[in-house]
Coordinates of C-alpha atoms in Angstrom, one line a residue:
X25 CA 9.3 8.6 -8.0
X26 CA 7.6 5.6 -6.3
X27 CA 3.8 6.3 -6.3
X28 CA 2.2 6.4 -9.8
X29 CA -1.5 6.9 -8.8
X30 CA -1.2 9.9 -6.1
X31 CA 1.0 11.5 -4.4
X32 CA 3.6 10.8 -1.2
X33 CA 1.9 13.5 0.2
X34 CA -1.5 12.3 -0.6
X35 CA -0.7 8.8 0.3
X36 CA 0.3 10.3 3.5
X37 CA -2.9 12.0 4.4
X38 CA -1.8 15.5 3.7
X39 CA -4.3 16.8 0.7
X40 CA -6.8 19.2 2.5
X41 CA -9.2 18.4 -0.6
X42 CA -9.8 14.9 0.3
X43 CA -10.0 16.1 4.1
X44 CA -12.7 18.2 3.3
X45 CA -14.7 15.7 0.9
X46 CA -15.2 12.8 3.7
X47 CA -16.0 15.8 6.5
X48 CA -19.1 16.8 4.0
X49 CA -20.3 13.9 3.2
X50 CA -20.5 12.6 6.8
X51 CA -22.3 16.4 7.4
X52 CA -24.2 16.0 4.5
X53 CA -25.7 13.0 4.3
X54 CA -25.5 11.6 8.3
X55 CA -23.2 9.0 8.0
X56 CA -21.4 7.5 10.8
X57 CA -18.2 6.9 9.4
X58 CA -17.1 7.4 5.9
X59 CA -13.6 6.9 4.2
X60 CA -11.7 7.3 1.3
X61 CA -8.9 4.3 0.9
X62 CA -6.0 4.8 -1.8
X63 CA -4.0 2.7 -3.8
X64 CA -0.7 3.8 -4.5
X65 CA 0.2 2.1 -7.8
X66 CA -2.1 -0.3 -10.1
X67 CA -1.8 -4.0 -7.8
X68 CA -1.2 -2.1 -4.7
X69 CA -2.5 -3.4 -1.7
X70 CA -5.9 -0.4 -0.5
X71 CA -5.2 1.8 2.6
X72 CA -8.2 3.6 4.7
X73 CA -6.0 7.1 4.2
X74 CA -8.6 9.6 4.9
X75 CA -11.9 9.6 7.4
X76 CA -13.8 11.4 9.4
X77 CA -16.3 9.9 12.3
X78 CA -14.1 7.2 13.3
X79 CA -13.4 6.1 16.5
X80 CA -10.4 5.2 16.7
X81 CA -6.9 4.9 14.6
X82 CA -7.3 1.4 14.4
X83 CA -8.8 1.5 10.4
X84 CA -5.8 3.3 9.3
X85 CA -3.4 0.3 10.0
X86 CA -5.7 -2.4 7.8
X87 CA -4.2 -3.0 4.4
X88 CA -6.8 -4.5 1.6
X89 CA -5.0 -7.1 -1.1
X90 CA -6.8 -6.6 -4.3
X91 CA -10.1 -9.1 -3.5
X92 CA -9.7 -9.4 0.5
X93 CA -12.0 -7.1 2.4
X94 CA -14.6 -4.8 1.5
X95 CA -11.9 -1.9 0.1
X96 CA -10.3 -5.0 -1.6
X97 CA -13.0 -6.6 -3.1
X98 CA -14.4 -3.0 -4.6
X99 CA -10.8 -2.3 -6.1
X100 CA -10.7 -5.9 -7.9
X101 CA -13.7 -6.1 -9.5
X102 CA -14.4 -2.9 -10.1
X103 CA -18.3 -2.9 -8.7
X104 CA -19.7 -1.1 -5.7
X105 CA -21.2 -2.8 -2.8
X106 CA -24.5 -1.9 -0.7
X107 CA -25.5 -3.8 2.7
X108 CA -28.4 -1.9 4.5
X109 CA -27.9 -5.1 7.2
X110 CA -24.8 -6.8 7.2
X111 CA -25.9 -9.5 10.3
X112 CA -29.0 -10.4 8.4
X113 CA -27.6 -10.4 4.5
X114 CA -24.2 -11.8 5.3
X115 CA -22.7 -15.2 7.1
X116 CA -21.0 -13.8 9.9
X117 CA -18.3 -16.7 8.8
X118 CA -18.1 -15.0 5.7
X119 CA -17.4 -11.7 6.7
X120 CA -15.3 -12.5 10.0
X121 CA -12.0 -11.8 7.1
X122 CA -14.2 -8.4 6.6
X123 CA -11.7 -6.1 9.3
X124 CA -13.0 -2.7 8.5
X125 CA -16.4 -4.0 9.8
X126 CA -15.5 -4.8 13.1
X127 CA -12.4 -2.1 13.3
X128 CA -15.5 0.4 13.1
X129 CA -18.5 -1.7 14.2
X130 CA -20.6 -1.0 11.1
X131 CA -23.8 -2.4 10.0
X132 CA -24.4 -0.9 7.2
X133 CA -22.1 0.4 4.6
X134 CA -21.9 1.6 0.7
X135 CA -18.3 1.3 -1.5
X136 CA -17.8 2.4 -4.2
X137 CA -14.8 2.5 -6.5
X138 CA -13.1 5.3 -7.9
X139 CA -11.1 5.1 -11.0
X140 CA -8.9 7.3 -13.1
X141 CA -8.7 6.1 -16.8
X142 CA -11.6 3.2 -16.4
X143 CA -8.5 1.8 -13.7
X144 CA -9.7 1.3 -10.0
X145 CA -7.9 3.8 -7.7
X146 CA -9.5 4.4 -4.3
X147 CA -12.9 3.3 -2.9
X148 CA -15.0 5.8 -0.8
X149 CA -16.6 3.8 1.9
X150 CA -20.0 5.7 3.6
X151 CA -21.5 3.9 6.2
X152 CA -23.6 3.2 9.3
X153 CA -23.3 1.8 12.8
X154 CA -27.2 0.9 13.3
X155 CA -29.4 -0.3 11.4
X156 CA -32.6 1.4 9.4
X157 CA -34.4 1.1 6.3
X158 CA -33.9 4.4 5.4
X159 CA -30.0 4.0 5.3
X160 CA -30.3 3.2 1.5
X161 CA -31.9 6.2 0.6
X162 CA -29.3 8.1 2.0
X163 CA -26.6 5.3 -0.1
X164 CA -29.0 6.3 -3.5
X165 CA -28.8 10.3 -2.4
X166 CA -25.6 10.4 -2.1
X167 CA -24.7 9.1 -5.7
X168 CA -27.1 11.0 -7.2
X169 CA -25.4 13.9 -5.6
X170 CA -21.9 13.2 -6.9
X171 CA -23.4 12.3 -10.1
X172 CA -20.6 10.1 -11.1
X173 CA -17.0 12.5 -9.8
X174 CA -15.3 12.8 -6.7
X175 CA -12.7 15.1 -6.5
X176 CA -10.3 14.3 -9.4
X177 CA -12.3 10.6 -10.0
X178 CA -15.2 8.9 -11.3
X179 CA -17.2 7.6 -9.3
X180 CA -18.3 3.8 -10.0
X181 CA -21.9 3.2 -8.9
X182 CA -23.6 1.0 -11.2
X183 CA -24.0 -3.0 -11.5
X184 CA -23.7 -3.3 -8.0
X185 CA -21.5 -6.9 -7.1
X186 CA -23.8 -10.0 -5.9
X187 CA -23.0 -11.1 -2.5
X188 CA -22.5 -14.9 -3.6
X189 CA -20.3 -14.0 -6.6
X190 CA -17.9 -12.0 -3.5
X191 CA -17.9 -15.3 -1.5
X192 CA -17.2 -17.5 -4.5
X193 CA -14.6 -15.1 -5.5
X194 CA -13.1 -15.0 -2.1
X195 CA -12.7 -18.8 -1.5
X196 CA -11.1 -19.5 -4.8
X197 CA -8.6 -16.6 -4.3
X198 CA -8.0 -18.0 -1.0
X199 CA -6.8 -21.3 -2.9
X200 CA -4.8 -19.8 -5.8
X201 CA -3.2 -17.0 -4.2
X202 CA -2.3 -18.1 -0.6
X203 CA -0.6 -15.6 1.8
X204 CA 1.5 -18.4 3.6
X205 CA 5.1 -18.0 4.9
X206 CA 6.3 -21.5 5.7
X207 CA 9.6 -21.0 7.8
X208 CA 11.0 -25.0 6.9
X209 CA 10.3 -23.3 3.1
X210 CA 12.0 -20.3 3.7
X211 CA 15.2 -22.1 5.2
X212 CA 15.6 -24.3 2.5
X213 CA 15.4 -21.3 0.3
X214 CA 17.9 -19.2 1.9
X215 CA 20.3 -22.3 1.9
X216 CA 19.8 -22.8 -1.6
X217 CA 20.5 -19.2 -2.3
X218 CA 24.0 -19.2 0.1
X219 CA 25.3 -22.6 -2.1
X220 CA 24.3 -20.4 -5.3
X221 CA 26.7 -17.4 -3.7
X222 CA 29.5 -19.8 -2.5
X223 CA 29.4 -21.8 -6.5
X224 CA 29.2 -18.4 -7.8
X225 CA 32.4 -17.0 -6.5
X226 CA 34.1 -20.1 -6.7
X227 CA 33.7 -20.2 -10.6
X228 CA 34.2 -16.2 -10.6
X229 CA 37.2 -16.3 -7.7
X230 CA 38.8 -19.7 -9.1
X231 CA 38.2 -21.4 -12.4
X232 CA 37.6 -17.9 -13.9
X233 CA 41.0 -16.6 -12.4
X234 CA 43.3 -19.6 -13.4
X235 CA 41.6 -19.6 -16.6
X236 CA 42.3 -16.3 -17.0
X237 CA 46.1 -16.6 -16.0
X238 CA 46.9 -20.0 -18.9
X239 CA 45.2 -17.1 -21.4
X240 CA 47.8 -14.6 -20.2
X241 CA 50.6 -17.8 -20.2
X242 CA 49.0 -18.0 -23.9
X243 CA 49.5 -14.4 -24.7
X244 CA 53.0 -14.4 -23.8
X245 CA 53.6 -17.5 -26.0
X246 CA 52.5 -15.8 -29.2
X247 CA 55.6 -14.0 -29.2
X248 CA 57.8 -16.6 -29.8
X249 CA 55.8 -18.6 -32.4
X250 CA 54.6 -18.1 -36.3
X251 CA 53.0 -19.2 -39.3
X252 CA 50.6 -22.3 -38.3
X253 CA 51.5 -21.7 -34.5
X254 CA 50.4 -18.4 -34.3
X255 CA 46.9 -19.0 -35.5
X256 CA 46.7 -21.9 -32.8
X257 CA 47.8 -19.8 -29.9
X258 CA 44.9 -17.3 -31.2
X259 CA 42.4 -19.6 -32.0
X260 CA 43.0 -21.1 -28.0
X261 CA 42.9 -17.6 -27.0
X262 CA 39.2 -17.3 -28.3
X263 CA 38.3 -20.6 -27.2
X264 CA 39.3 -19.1 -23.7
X265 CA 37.4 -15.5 -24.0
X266 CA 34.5 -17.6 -24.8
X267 CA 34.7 -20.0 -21.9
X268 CA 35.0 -16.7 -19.4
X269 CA 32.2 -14.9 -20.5
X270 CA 30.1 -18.2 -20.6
X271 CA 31.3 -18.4 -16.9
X272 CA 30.6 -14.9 -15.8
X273 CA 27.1 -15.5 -17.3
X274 CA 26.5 -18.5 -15.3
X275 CA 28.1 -17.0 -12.4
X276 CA 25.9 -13.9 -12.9
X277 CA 22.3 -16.1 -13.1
X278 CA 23.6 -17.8 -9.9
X279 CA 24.1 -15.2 -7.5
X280 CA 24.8 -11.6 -9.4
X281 CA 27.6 -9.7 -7.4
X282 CA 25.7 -6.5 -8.2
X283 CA 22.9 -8.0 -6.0
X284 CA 24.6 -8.4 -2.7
X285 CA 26.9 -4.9 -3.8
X286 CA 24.0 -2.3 -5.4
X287 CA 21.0 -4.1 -4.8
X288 CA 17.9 -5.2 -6.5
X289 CA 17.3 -3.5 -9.8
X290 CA 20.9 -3.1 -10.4
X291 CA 20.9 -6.4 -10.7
X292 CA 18.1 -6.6 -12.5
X293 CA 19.0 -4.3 -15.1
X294 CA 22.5 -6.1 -15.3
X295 CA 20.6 -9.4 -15.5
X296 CA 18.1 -8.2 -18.5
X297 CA 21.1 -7.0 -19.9
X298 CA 22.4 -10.8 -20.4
X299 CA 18.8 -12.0 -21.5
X300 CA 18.8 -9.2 -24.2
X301 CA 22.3 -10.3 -25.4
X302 CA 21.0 -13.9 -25.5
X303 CA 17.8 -13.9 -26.9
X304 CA 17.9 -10.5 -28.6
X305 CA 14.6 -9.3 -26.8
X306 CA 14.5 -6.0 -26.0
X307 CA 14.0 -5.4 -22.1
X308 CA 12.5 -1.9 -21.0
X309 CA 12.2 -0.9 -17.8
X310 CA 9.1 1.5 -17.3
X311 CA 9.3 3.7 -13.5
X312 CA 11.1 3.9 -10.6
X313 CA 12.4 3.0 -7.6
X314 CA 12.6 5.6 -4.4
X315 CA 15.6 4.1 -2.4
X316 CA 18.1 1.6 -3.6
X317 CA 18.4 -1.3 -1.2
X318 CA 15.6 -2.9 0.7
X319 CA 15.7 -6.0 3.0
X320 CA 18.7 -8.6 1.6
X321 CA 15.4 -11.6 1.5
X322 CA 13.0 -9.0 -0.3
X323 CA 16.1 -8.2 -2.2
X324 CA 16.7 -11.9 -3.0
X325 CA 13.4 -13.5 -3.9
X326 CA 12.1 -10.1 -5.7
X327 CA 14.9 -10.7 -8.0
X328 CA 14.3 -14.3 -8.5
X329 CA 10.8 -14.0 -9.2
X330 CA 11.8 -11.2 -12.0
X331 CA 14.8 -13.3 -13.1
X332 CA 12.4 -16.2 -14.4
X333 CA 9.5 -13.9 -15.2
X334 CA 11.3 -12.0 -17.6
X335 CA 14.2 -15.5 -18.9
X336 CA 10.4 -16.7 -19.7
X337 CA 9.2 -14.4 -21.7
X338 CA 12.2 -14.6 -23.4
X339 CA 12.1 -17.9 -24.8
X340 CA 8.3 -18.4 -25.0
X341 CA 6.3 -15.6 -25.7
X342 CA 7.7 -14.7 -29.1
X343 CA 7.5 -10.9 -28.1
X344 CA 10.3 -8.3 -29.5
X345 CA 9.6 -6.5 -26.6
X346 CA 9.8 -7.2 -22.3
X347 CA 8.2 -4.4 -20.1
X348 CA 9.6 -4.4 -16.8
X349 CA 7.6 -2.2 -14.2
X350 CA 9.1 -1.4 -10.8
X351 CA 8.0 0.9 -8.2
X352 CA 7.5 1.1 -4.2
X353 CA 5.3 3.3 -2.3
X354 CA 3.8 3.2 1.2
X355 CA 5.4 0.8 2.4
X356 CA 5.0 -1.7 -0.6
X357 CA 7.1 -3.0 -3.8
X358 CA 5.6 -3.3 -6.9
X359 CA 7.1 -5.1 -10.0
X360 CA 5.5 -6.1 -13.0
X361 CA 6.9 -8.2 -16.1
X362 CA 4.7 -7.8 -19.4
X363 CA 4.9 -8.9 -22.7
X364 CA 2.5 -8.5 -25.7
X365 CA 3.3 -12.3 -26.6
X366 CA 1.4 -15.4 -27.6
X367 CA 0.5 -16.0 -24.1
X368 CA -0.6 -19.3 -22.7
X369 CA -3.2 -21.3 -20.3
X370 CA -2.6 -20.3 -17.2
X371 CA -4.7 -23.2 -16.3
X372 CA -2.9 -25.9 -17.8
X373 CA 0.3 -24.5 -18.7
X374 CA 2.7 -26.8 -21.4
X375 CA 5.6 -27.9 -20.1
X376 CA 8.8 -26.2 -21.0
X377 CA 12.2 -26.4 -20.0
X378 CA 12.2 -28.1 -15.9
X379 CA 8.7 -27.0 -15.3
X380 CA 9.3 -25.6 -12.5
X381 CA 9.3 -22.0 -12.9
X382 CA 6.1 -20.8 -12.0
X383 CA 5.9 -22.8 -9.1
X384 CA 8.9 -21.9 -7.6
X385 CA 8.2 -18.3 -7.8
X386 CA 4.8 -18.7 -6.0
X387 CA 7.0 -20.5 -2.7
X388 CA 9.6 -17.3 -3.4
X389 CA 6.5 -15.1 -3.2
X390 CA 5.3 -16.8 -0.1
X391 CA 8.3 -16.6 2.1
X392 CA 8.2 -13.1 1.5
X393 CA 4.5 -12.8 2.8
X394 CA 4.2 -11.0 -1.0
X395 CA 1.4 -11.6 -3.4
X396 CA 1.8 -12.9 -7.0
X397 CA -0.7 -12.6 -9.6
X398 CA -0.4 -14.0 -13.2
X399 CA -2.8 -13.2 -15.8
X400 CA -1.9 -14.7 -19.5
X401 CA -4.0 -14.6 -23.0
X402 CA -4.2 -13.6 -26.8
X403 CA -2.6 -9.9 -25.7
X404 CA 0.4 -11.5 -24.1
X405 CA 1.3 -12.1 -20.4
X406 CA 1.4 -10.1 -17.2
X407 CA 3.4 -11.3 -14.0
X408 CA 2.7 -8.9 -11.3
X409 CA 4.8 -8.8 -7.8
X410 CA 2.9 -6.9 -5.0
X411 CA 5.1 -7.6 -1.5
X412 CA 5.8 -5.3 2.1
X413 CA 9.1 -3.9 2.1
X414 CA 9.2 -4.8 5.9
X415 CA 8.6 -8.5 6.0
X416 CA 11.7 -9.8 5.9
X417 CA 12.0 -13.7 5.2
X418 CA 9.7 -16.5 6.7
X419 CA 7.1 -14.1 8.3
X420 CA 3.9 -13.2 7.1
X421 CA 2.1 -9.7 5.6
X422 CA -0.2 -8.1 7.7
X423 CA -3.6 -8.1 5.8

């Protein structure tokens, strides 16, 4: 299934409709370059899919995170963006993180984003390379001409976003939501997650299995005892069933053999079950997942992050109900853990339990060059996890 706002096939650049809208509106209008960029779930990083007037390939290989670049920006807030100069309105230290501008040398540019269900989508970027005062007339003609649709969108073009408010915006994203892949970080990880694996089998492989054989030893005894013995030898009998399922469900949170054998949401879906059993929250998985396996460290810390997301909302929010979101498209996982809960400050968070669970799965994000928003309130919680399916651990996404 993967993609949930368009199409593999649009995704790929194969719709002849969207072909045919950025050809006439460069014809139309006299742009110099115009583009339409597509997200491929809600949280997905934007891509510059279809163009026309371009000069090279080069645009096509930029991906936008929600609020970096112009495409970025657009899709995050949700509010169009007009420069008739960018060298004179904007600090060329501001824009220098602005790669679409210098991919196709433009000066002066229009976005605006396009949303299905009041959700951001795609932005259509129309733009200039030279500068000219009547460049805004053609930005104000050309919304008036789509008077609010584009092909199977709405077109946002109102309540245009303040430069400042982007460069404000942009800095404090750059300090909550760092893309940094530390390697030292990243081996002390993967070490961490080999002793979990080597504890895990040794409870499963050993105490598990010789526990398992004195229940068996037990078993065998009940056949020559009665009366008061024979409730012993079934009362130790239970005590032992207990102790092995409490084992497989520590050996399960430490490394889950369905993990390393089928993969992530296998395991996730075996792991939920165990939280469901636990806490009696319901866990429902919403979408899909194209292919089964992916890279073992996206494999790894894609879990973990999940693995707490979801063991948190079990204990804290007070929700009956976990959704868990998956899906991957273009090159990109997407996993989402909501709850309609009491929420909390994401601010100043209380502490519960070690205290360490956000944190840790912001440095799990990070190895994995992924991107990990959190947004928390009166409606509940949502834990979104946006990362490259090729970036295996310790290097960094390509932004």
């Amino acid at each position: 299934m993967g993609a949930s706002n368009f199409s593999e096939e649009t995704l790929s650049g194969g719709d002849s409709a969207y072909v045919a809208a950025v050809e006439e509106i460069k014809a139309a209008f006299g742009f110099d370059f115009v583009s339409i960029g597509l997200t491929a779930f809600i949280g997905a990083p934007l891509k510059w899919v279809y163009s026309a007037g371009a000069t090279s390939e080069r645009h096509r290989r930029i991906v936008l995170m929600p609020g970096h670049g112009i495409g970025g920006i657009a899709v995050k807030s949700g509010k169009p963006m007009m420069f008739s100069n960018i060298d004179e309105e904007i600090d060329p230290r501001e824009y220098s993180s602005y790669p679409i501008v210098f991919a196709e040398d433009l000066h002066g540019f229009c976005a605006l984003p396009l949303t299905r269900g009041k959700r951001v989508v795609a932005v259509l970027l129309v733009a200039f390379r030279t500068v000219s005062e009547a460049h805004e007339g053609a930005y104000r003609r050309l919304i008036e001409h789509l008077g609010g649709r584009l092909l199977d969108m709405d077109v946002v073009s109102s309540d245009f976003m303040n430069f400042e408010n982007v460069v404000t915006g942009r800095r404090a994203d750059a300090k909550t939501n760092p893309i940094s892949v530390r390697s030292e970080l990243s081996r002390v990880i993967a070490a961490q997650e080999d002793e979990r694996k080597r504890i895990s089998r040794e409870l499963h492989d050993g105490i598990a299995q010789e526990l398992l054989s004195v229940s068996l030893s037990i078993r065998r005894l009940a056949a020559h005892v009665d009366g008061e013995g024979s409730a012993l030898v079934a009362e130790a009998n239970g005590a032992i069933d207990r102790i092995l399922d409490e084992l497989h469900n520590i050996s399960v949170e430490l490394r889950p053999s369905a993990l390393d054998h089928l993969g992530f949401e296998a395991a996730l879906r075996s792991q939920a079950a165990v939280f469901e059993r636990t806490y009696g929250t319901e866990i429902v998985f919403e979408g899909s997942l194209s292919r089964t396996r992916f890279d073992q460290a996206l494999e790894t810390q894609a879990y973990r992050i999940c693995q707490e997301a979801i063991l948190n909302a079990c204990k804290y929010s007070g929700a009956d109900k976990v959704y868990v979101s998956l899906e991957d498209a273009d090159g990109w996982l997407h996993a989402s853990i909501i709850d309609h809960g009491c929420g909390f400050d994401t601010e100043k968070p209380s502490v519960k339990g070690s205290g360490c669970g956000l944190a840790g799965m912001r440095e799990r994000a990070s190895v994995i060059g992924a991107m990990l928003s959190l947004r928390s309130g009166a409606e509940g919680t949502t834990i979104t996890l946006v990362a490259p399916m090729s970036v295996a651990e310790g290097k960094e996404a390509a932004l």
